[in-house]
Short mmCIF file of C-alpha atoms in Angstrom, two decimals:
data_model
loop_
_atom_site.label_atom_id
_atom_site.label_comp_id
_atom_site.label_asym_id
_atom_site.label_seq_id
_atom_site.Cartn_x
_atom_site.Cartn_y
_atom_site.Cartn_z
CA MET A 998 -1.43 -76.03 -211.69
CA PHE A 999 0.55 -73.94 -214.17
CA SER A 1000 2.64 -72.47 -211.35
CA SER A 1001 4.32 -75.85 -210.90
CA ILE A 1002 4.52 -76.82 -214.57
CA ALA A 1003 5.79 -73.53 -215.97
CA PRO A 1004 9.26 -73.55 -214.30
CA LEU A 1005 9.89 -77.05 -215.68
CA ALA A 1006 8.63 -76.10 -219.12
CA ARG A 1007 10.96 -73.11 -219.31
CA LEU A 1008 13.99 -75.38 -218.96
CA ASN A 1009 13.17 -76.91 -222.35
CA PRO A 1010 14.48 -74.72 -225.21
CA PHE A 1011 11.62 -75.92 -227.39
CA TYR A 1012 8.88 -75.23 -224.87
CA ALA A 1013 5.52 -74.00 -226.16
CA PRO A 1014 5.00 -70.25 -225.72
CA HIS A 1015 1.68 -70.82 -223.93
CA PHE A 1016 3.43 -71.65 -220.67
CA GLN A 1017 5.61 -68.59 -220.95
CA LEU A 1018 2.62 -66.33 -221.48
CA VAL A 1019 0.83 -67.76 -218.47
CA GLN A 1020 3.86 -67.36 -216.25
CA ASP A 1021 4.66 -63.90 -217.57
CA GLY A 1022 1.05 -62.90 -217.06
CA VAL A 1023 1.00 -64.03 -213.42
CA ARG A 1024 4.28 -62.28 -212.71
CA LYS A 1025 3.30 -59.05 -214.41
CA ARG A 1026 -0.04 -58.84 -212.60
CA ALA A 1027 1.71 -59.40 -209.27
CA GLU A 1028 4.06 -56.47 -209.87
CA THR A 1029 3.08 -52.94 -208.89
CA ALA A 1030 1.52 -51.02 -211.73
CA GLU A 1031 4.00 -49.01 -213.67
CA ALA A 1032 3.67 -46.64 -216.56
CA PRO A 1033 3.98 -48.67 -219.77
CA THR A 1034 7.40 -48.33 -221.37
CA THR A 1035 7.42 -48.21 -225.11
CA ARG A 1036 9.96 -50.52 -226.66
CA ARG A 1037 12.59 -48.45 -228.39
CA SER A 1038 12.88 -49.06 -232.07
CA LEU A 1039 16.33 -49.97 -233.30
CA ALA A 1040 16.35 -46.96 -235.55
CA ALA A 1041 15.84 -44.65 -232.56
CA ALA A 1042 18.51 -46.48 -230.62
CA SER A 1043 20.85 -46.12 -233.58
CA ALA A 1044 20.42 -42.38 -233.58
CA ALA A 1045 20.77 -42.11 -229.80
CA GLU A 1046 23.93 -44.20 -229.56
CA GLU A 1047 25.46 -43.02 -232.83
CA TYR A 1048 25.73 -46.42 -234.49
CA SER A 1049 27.89 -46.59 -237.60
CA CYS A 1050 25.12 -48.15 -239.71
CA GLU A 1051 21.50 -49.22 -239.65
CA TYR A 1052 20.47 -52.61 -238.31
CA GLY A 1053 19.96 -54.96 -241.26
CA SER A 1054 21.84 -52.81 -243.80
CA LEU A 1055 24.42 -54.25 -246.20
CA LYS A 1056 27.20 -52.58 -244.20
CA PHE A 1057 25.86 -54.20 -241.03
CA TYR A 1058 25.92 -57.67 -242.63
CA ALA A 1059 29.38 -57.09 -244.12
CA LEU A 1060 30.90 -56.03 -240.80
CA CYS A 1061 29.21 -58.95 -239.04
CA GLY A 1062 30.92 -61.16 -241.63
CA VAL A 1063 34.27 -59.55 -240.75
CA GLY A 1064 33.57 -60.33 -237.11
CA GLY A 1065 32.89 -63.93 -238.08
CA VAL A 1066 36.17 -64.18 -240.02
CA LEU A 1067 38.17 -62.96 -237.03
CA SER A 1068 36.27 -64.94 -234.41
CA CYS A 1069 36.43 -68.30 -236.21
CA GLY A 1070 39.70 -67.98 -238.13
CA LEU A 1071 41.83 -66.82 -235.21
CA THR A 1072 40.38 -69.13 -232.55
CA HIS A 1073 40.48 -72.33 -234.61
CA THR A 1074 44.06 -71.60 -235.69
CA ALA A 1075 45.08 -70.99 -232.07
CA VAL A 1076 43.97 -74.49 -231.03
CA VAL A 1077 45.46 -76.37 -234.00
CA PRO A 1078 47.76 -78.47 -231.71
CA LEU A 1079 44.81 -79.69 -229.65
CA ASP A 1080 42.74 -80.28 -232.79
CA LEU A 1081 45.58 -82.27 -234.35
CA VAL A 1082 45.85 -84.59 -231.32
CA LYS A 1083 42.05 -84.96 -231.17
CA CYS A 1084 41.88 -85.97 -234.85
CA ARG A 1085 44.71 -88.48 -234.43
CA MET A 1086 42.99 -90.02 -231.40
CA GLN A 1087 39.85 -90.47 -233.52
CA VAL A 1088 41.53 -92.14 -236.50
CA ASP A 1089 44.24 -94.14 -234.63
CA PRO A 1090 43.15 -94.73 -231.00
CA GLN A 1091 45.66 -97.59 -230.59
CA LYS A 1092 48.61 -95.26 -231.12
CA TYR A 1093 47.22 -92.07 -229.56
CA LYS A 1094 45.61 -93.31 -226.37
CA SER A 1095 44.92 -90.00 -224.57
CA ILE A 1096 45.42 -86.26 -224.93
CA PHE A 1097 48.74 -86.23 -223.07
CA ASN A 1098 49.97 -89.38 -224.80
CA GLY A 1099 48.94 -87.89 -228.13
CA PHE A 1100 50.99 -84.73 -227.53
CA SER A 1101 53.96 -86.80 -226.36
CA VAL A 1102 53.94 -89.13 -229.39
CA THR A 1103 53.48 -86.22 -231.83
CA VAL A 1104 56.36 -84.19 -230.38
CA LYS A 1105 58.60 -87.28 -230.29
CA GLU A 1106 57.93 -88.08 -233.97
CA ASP A 1107 57.56 -84.62 -235.55
CA GLY A 1108 59.06 -82.22 -233.04
CA VAL A 1109 57.28 -79.18 -231.61
CA ARG A 1110 56.71 -77.82 -235.13
CA GLY A 1111 54.67 -80.94 -235.87
CA LEU A 1112 51.94 -79.64 -233.55
CA ALA A 1113 51.25 -76.81 -236.02
CA LYS A 1114 50.49 -79.11 -238.96
CA GLY A 1115 47.37 -78.02 -240.79
CA TRP A 1116 47.37 -74.43 -239.58
CA ALA A 1117 46.99 -72.94 -243.09
CA PRO A 1118 43.85 -74.86 -244.18
CA THR A 1119 42.47 -74.34 -240.68
CA PHE A 1120 42.87 -70.56 -240.87
CA ILE A 1121 41.54 -70.24 -244.43
CA GLY A 1122 38.71 -72.74 -244.03
CA TYR A 1123 37.37 -71.49 -240.73
CA SER A 1124 37.70 -67.84 -241.76
CA LEU A 1125 35.43 -68.59 -244.72
CA GLN A 1126 33.12 -70.56 -242.46
CA GLY A 1127 32.96 -67.72 -239.93
CA LEU A 1128 32.15 -65.21 -242.67
CA CYS A 1129 29.12 -67.27 -243.74
CA LYS A 1130 28.12 -68.51 -240.28
CA PHE A 1131 27.83 -65.15 -238.52
CA GLY A 1132 27.00 -63.03 -241.56
CA PHE A 1133 24.19 -65.28 -242.80
CA TYR A 1134 22.90 -65.85 -239.26
CA GLU A 1135 22.14 -62.14 -238.96
CA VAL A 1136 20.55 -62.20 -242.43
CA PHE A 1137 18.31 -65.18 -241.73
CA LYS A 1138 17.41 -64.06 -238.21
CA ILE A 1139 16.07 -60.75 -239.53
CA LEU A 1140 14.47 -62.39 -242.59
CA TYR A 1141 12.65 -65.10 -240.63
CA GLY A 1142 11.74 -62.64 -237.87
CA ASN A 1143 10.08 -60.33 -240.38
CA MET A 1144 8.22 -63.27 -241.90
CA LEU A 1145 6.87 -64.29 -238.48
CA GLY A 1146 5.94 -60.79 -237.35
CA GLU A 1147 6.93 -59.11 -234.09
CA GLU A 1148 4.64 -61.08 -231.76
CA ASN A 1149 5.37 -64.54 -233.18
CA ALA A 1150 9.09 -63.77 -233.46
CA TYR A 1151 9.08 -63.14 -229.70
CA LEU A 1152 6.93 -66.16 -228.80
CA TRP A 1153 8.91 -68.56 -230.98
CA ARG A 1154 12.31 -66.91 -230.65
CA THR A 1155 14.14 -70.16 -229.80
CA SER A 1156 12.81 -71.77 -232.98
CA LEU A 1157 13.80 -68.61 -234.85
CA TYR A 1158 17.41 -68.88 -233.57
CA LEU A 1159 17.52 -72.58 -234.51
CA ALA A 1160 16.19 -72.02 -238.04
CA ALA A 1161 18.43 -69.02 -238.74
CA SER A 1162 21.59 -70.75 -237.50
CA ALA A 1163 20.85 -73.98 -239.39
CA SER A 1164 20.31 -72.05 -242.63
CA ALA A 1165 23.55 -70.11 -242.16
CA GLU A 1166 25.60 -73.21 -241.36
CA PHE A 1167 24.37 -75.00 -244.49
CA PHE A 1168 26.26 -72.46 -246.62
CA ALA A 1169 29.15 -72.09 -244.18
CA ASP A 1170 30.01 -75.80 -244.45
CA ILE A 1171 30.15 -75.66 -248.24
CA ALA A 1172 32.80 -72.96 -247.84
CA LEU A 1173 34.66 -74.96 -245.15
CA ALA A 1174 34.63 -78.47 -246.71
CA PRO A 1175 37.65 -78.23 -249.08
CA MET A 1176 40.01 -76.85 -246.44
CA GLU A 1177 38.70 -79.25 -243.78
CA ALA A 1178 39.45 -82.21 -246.06
CA ALA A 1179 43.00 -80.96 -246.68
CA LYS A 1180 43.55 -80.29 -242.98
CA VAL A 1181 42.56 -83.80 -241.93
CA ARG A 1182 44.81 -85.37 -244.60
CA ILE A 1183 47.79 -83.32 -243.41
CA GLN A 1184 47.17 -84.01 -239.73
CA THR A 1185 46.23 -87.69 -239.76
CA GLN A 1186 48.29 -89.22 -242.60
CA PRO A 1187 52.00 -89.01 -241.78
CA GLY A 1188 54.07 -88.49 -244.91
CA TYR A 1189 51.08 -87.58 -247.11
CA ALA A 1190 51.73 -83.83 -247.16
CA ASN A 1191 53.22 -81.27 -244.81
CA THR A 1192 51.68 -78.13 -246.28
CA LEU A 1193 48.48 -77.02 -247.98
CA ARG A 1194 50.35 -76.44 -251.26
CA GLN A 1195 51.44 -80.07 -251.25
CA ALA A 1196 48.10 -81.54 -250.17
CA VAL A 1197 45.70 -79.82 -252.62
CA PRO A 1198 47.23 -80.93 -255.95
CA LYS A 1199 47.86 -84.44 -254.58
CA MET A 1200 44.24 -84.82 -253.43
CA PHE A 1201 42.89 -83.46 -256.71
CA GLY A 1202 45.12 -85.82 -258.69
CA GLU A 1203 43.89 -88.86 -256.73
CA GLU A 1204 40.13 -88.22 -256.49
CA GLY A 1205 39.38 -85.04 -258.41
CA ILE A 1206 37.04 -82.39 -256.98
CA TRP A 1207 35.21 -85.11 -255.02
CA ALA A 1208 38.18 -85.29 -252.62
CA PHE A 1209 37.27 -81.83 -251.29
CA TYR A 1210 33.51 -82.28 -251.00
CA LYS A 1211 32.96 -85.93 -250.10
CA GLY A 1212 32.94 -84.89 -246.45
CA VAL A 1213 30.34 -82.12 -246.81
CA ALA A 1214 27.35 -84.31 -245.82
CA PRO A 1215 28.91 -85.57 -242.56
CA LEU A 1216 30.17 -82.01 -242.06
CA TRP A 1217 26.54 -80.86 -242.15
CA MET A 1218 25.73 -83.67 -239.68
CA ARG A 1219 28.40 -82.32 -237.34
CA GLN A 1220 28.20 -78.59 -237.82
CA ILE A 1221 24.48 -77.88 -238.23
CA PRO A 1222 23.49 -79.38 -234.83
CA TYR A 1223 26.59 -77.72 -233.35
CA THR A 1224 25.70 -74.31 -234.74
CA MET A 1225 22.02 -74.59 -233.83
CA MET A 1226 23.06 -75.29 -230.24
CA LYS A 1227 25.76 -72.61 -230.38
CA PHE A 1228 23.41 -69.80 -231.36
CA ALA A 1229 20.15 -70.82 -229.68
CA CYS A 1230 21.81 -71.78 -226.39
CA PHE A 1231 23.90 -68.61 -226.44
CA GLU A 1232 20.94 -66.31 -227.14
CA ARG A 1233 18.78 -67.87 -224.42
CA THR A 1234 21.67 -68.01 -221.93
CA VAL A 1235 22.39 -64.31 -222.43
CA GLU A 1236 18.70 -63.59 -221.88
CA ALA A 1237 18.67 -65.71 -218.69
CA LEU A 1238 21.89 -64.15 -217.31
CA TYR A 1239 20.55 -60.62 -217.65
CA LYS A 1240 17.21 -61.68 -216.20
CA TYR A 1241 18.33 -63.78 -213.23
CA VAL A 1242 22.06 -63.23 -212.60
CA VAL A 1243 23.22 -59.75 -213.62
CA PRO A 1244 21.97 -57.33 -210.93
CA LYS A 1245 21.14 -54.50 -213.34
CA PRO A 1246 19.59 -54.10 -216.81
CA ARG A 1247 21.82 -54.53 -219.85
CA SER A 1248 21.36 -50.86 -220.75
CA GLU A 1249 23.04 -49.90 -217.45
CA CYS A 1250 25.99 -52.29 -217.92
CA THR A 1251 29.27 -51.04 -219.32
CA LYS A 1252 30.56 -52.47 -222.59
CA GLY A 1253 33.14 -54.46 -220.60
CA GLU A 1254 30.47 -55.97 -218.36
CA GLN A 1255 28.38 -56.90 -221.39
CA LEU A 1256 31.38 -58.67 -222.94
CA VAL A 1257 31.91 -60.68 -219.74
CA VAL A 1258 28.29 -61.88 -219.98
CA THR A 1259 28.95 -62.74 -223.63
CA PHE A 1260 32.00 -64.84 -222.71
CA VAL A 1261 30.21 -66.77 -219.93
CA ALA A 1262 27.18 -67.48 -222.14
CA GLY A 1263 29.51 -68.56 -224.95
CA TYR A 1264 31.33 -71.08 -222.77
CA ILE A 1265 28.09 -72.62 -221.52
CA ALA A 1266 26.86 -72.93 -225.09
CA GLY A 1267 30.19 -74.41 -226.18
CA VAL A 1268 30.01 -77.37 -223.78
CA PHE A 1269 26.64 -78.42 -225.19
CA CYS A 1270 27.89 -77.82 -228.75
CA ALA A 1271 30.78 -80.24 -228.28
CA ILE A 1272 28.55 -83.03 -226.99
CA VAL A 1273 25.87 -82.88 -229.69
CA SER A 1274 28.31 -82.67 -232.59
CA HIS A 1275 31.08 -85.06 -231.51
CA PRO A 1276 29.85 -88.32 -233.12
CA ALA A 1277 29.67 -86.68 -236.55
CA ASP A 1278 33.08 -85.08 -235.96
CA SER A 1279 34.58 -88.55 -235.46
CA VAL A 1280 33.02 -89.75 -238.73
CA VAL A 1281 34.37 -86.70 -240.63
CA SER A 1282 37.90 -87.28 -239.31
CA VAL A 1283 37.97 -90.94 -240.37
CA LEU A 1284 36.18 -90.30 -243.69
CA ASN A 1285 38.63 -87.63 -244.83
CA LYS A 1286 41.56 -89.92 -243.99
CA GLU A 1287 40.31 -92.93 -245.97
CA LYS A 1288 39.70 -93.29 -249.69
CA GLY A 1289 36.50 -94.85 -251.00
CA SER A 1290 34.62 -95.03 -247.67
CA SER A 1291 31.13 -93.65 -247.07
CA ALA A 1292 29.82 -91.97 -243.92
CA SER A 1293 27.51 -94.90 -243.14
CA GLN A 1294 30.36 -97.43 -243.49
CA VAL A 1295 32.59 -95.44 -241.15
CA LEU A 1296 29.77 -95.04 -238.63
CA MET A 1297 29.05 -98.77 -238.56
CA ARG A 1298 32.73 -99.62 -238.17
CA LEU A 1299 33.33 -97.16 -235.32
CA GLY A 1300 30.24 -98.21 -233.35
CA PHE A 1301 28.70 -96.33 -230.43
CA LYS A 1302 31.83 -96.33 -228.28
CA GLY A 1303 34.15 -95.38 -231.12
CA VAL A 1304 32.31 -92.19 -232.10
CA TRP A 1305 32.83 -90.77 -228.59
CA LYS A 1306 36.63 -91.09 -228.65
CA GLY A 1307 38.32 -87.76 -227.95
CA LEU A 1308 35.18 -86.16 -226.43
CA PHE A 1309 37.00 -84.70 -223.40
CA ALA A 1310 39.56 -82.98 -225.64
CA ARG A 1311 36.76 -81.63 -227.81
CA ILE A 1312 34.80 -80.26 -224.83
CA ILE A 1313 37.87 -78.34 -223.69
CA MET A 1314 38.57 -77.13 -227.21
CA ILE A 1315 35.02 -76.25 -228.25
CA GLY A 1316 34.02 -74.73 -224.90
CA THR A 1317 36.98 -72.36 -225.00
CA LEU A 1318 36.59 -71.78 -228.73
CA THR A 1319 32.91 -70.89 -228.54
CA ALA A 1320 33.41 -68.52 -225.61
CA LEU A 1321 36.28 -66.74 -227.40
CA GLN A 1322 34.37 -66.62 -230.69
CA TRP A 1323 31.38 -64.89 -229.14
CA PHE A 1324 33.70 -62.55 -227.20
CA ILE A 1325 35.63 -61.58 -230.35
CA TYR A 1326 32.45 -61.29 -232.43
CA ASP A 1327 30.77 -59.01 -229.88
CA SER A 1328 33.99 -57.00 -229.48
CA VAL A 1329 34.07 -56.41 -233.24
CA LYS A 1330 30.48 -55.16 -233.05
CA VAL A 1331 31.46 -52.79 -230.25
CA TYR A 1332 34.57 -51.60 -232.13
CA PHE A 1333 32.66 -50.87 -235.35
CA ARG A 1334 29.73 -49.41 -233.37
CA LEU A 1335 27.24 -51.85 -234.84
CA PRO A 1336 23.67 -52.10 -233.51
CA ARG A 1337 23.52 -54.73 -230.75
CA PRO A 1338 19.86 -55.39 -229.87
CA PRO A 1339 19.14 -56.01 -226.17
CA PRO A 1340 17.59 -59.30 -225.01
CA PRO A 1341 14.06 -59.57 -226.48
CA GLU A 1342 11.10 -58.18 -224.57
CA MET A 1343 7.42 -58.90 -224.98
CA PRO A 1344 5.93 -56.51 -227.58
CA GLU A 1345 3.49 -53.91 -226.27
CA SER A 1346 0.76 -55.22 -228.59
CA LEU A 1347 1.06 -58.66 -227.00
CA LYS A 1348 1.00 -57.21 -223.50
CA LYS A 1349 -2.26 -55.44 -224.35
CA LYS A 1350 -3.79 -58.64 -225.69
CA LEU A 1351 -2.92 -60.38 -222.44
CA GLY A 1352 -4.15 -57.49 -220.32
CA LEU A 1353 -0.72 -56.85 -218.86
CA THR A 1354 -0.84 -53.10 -219.44
CA GLU A 1355 -3.44 -50.56 -218.43
#
């Protein structure tokens, strides 16, 4: 009975661990008996591979934050032209009818330089967001994992990834909100401001500090589901690729091969990220353009069809972005020789409880 249910259950990222244990147990018993391999502790691995710091140390978190700054700041700035057209399609679909039409109209009105509008708040805002997103994710993943204990952290690892990423994104969006508000004003309101230095004092003079944080709630609506999908889907995709696709264990792969797996898993995660977060992204774009509107008012006015405007552009942008972000982030870890734990394995204590070891 479970042999037919288990494969279906594993497709669900929220599946109960019971099915996994049953399936793992059947598979393990079917394999030829092997001498039990003790899971290497990260401290031992650190010594063996000459890591630059200990896993979970302040230096580790700080360098992970640096990786986040580079991965998010550089990639989001690189796709500013596409982001600009996407935002304009969301707030003025009558004028900007498609991606190609949007580029054409923008270049005709503002020249090629007009495609770079909003690059400064994009770089600053998403660098700060990346610092908090990746740095705090590592903090919360270790914190929540320790609270659960080794066995439960393995059994409920998808829920662990979801909780850690949601917690990290909560703080990351507070850091991003002011620059995101300025970016949208610059990109979607012709004549309002051409630079960050022009936009900030003008926004503050009109609405005070509220101008920079009125979009934080819809930003949470957009970014928290996005980030939960980004991290949980990535982690489980990496695990699946090494288990079912890559023909050799991760420990036998070169650093280059590991980074290729990272890029592929990142792109797959990015496609799902774009879909789940797009409606809220449309609300944020319109909300930051208009004065005095609330998120619920904008949502009702856009309707179901309106919130999906610009989805294709966002899938291209976010899929590529997410893949590059994970690639850059993992490359930074390799460069600084940070501990990079392998895909999770069932703890020995749990194997003994299930009778999977002699």
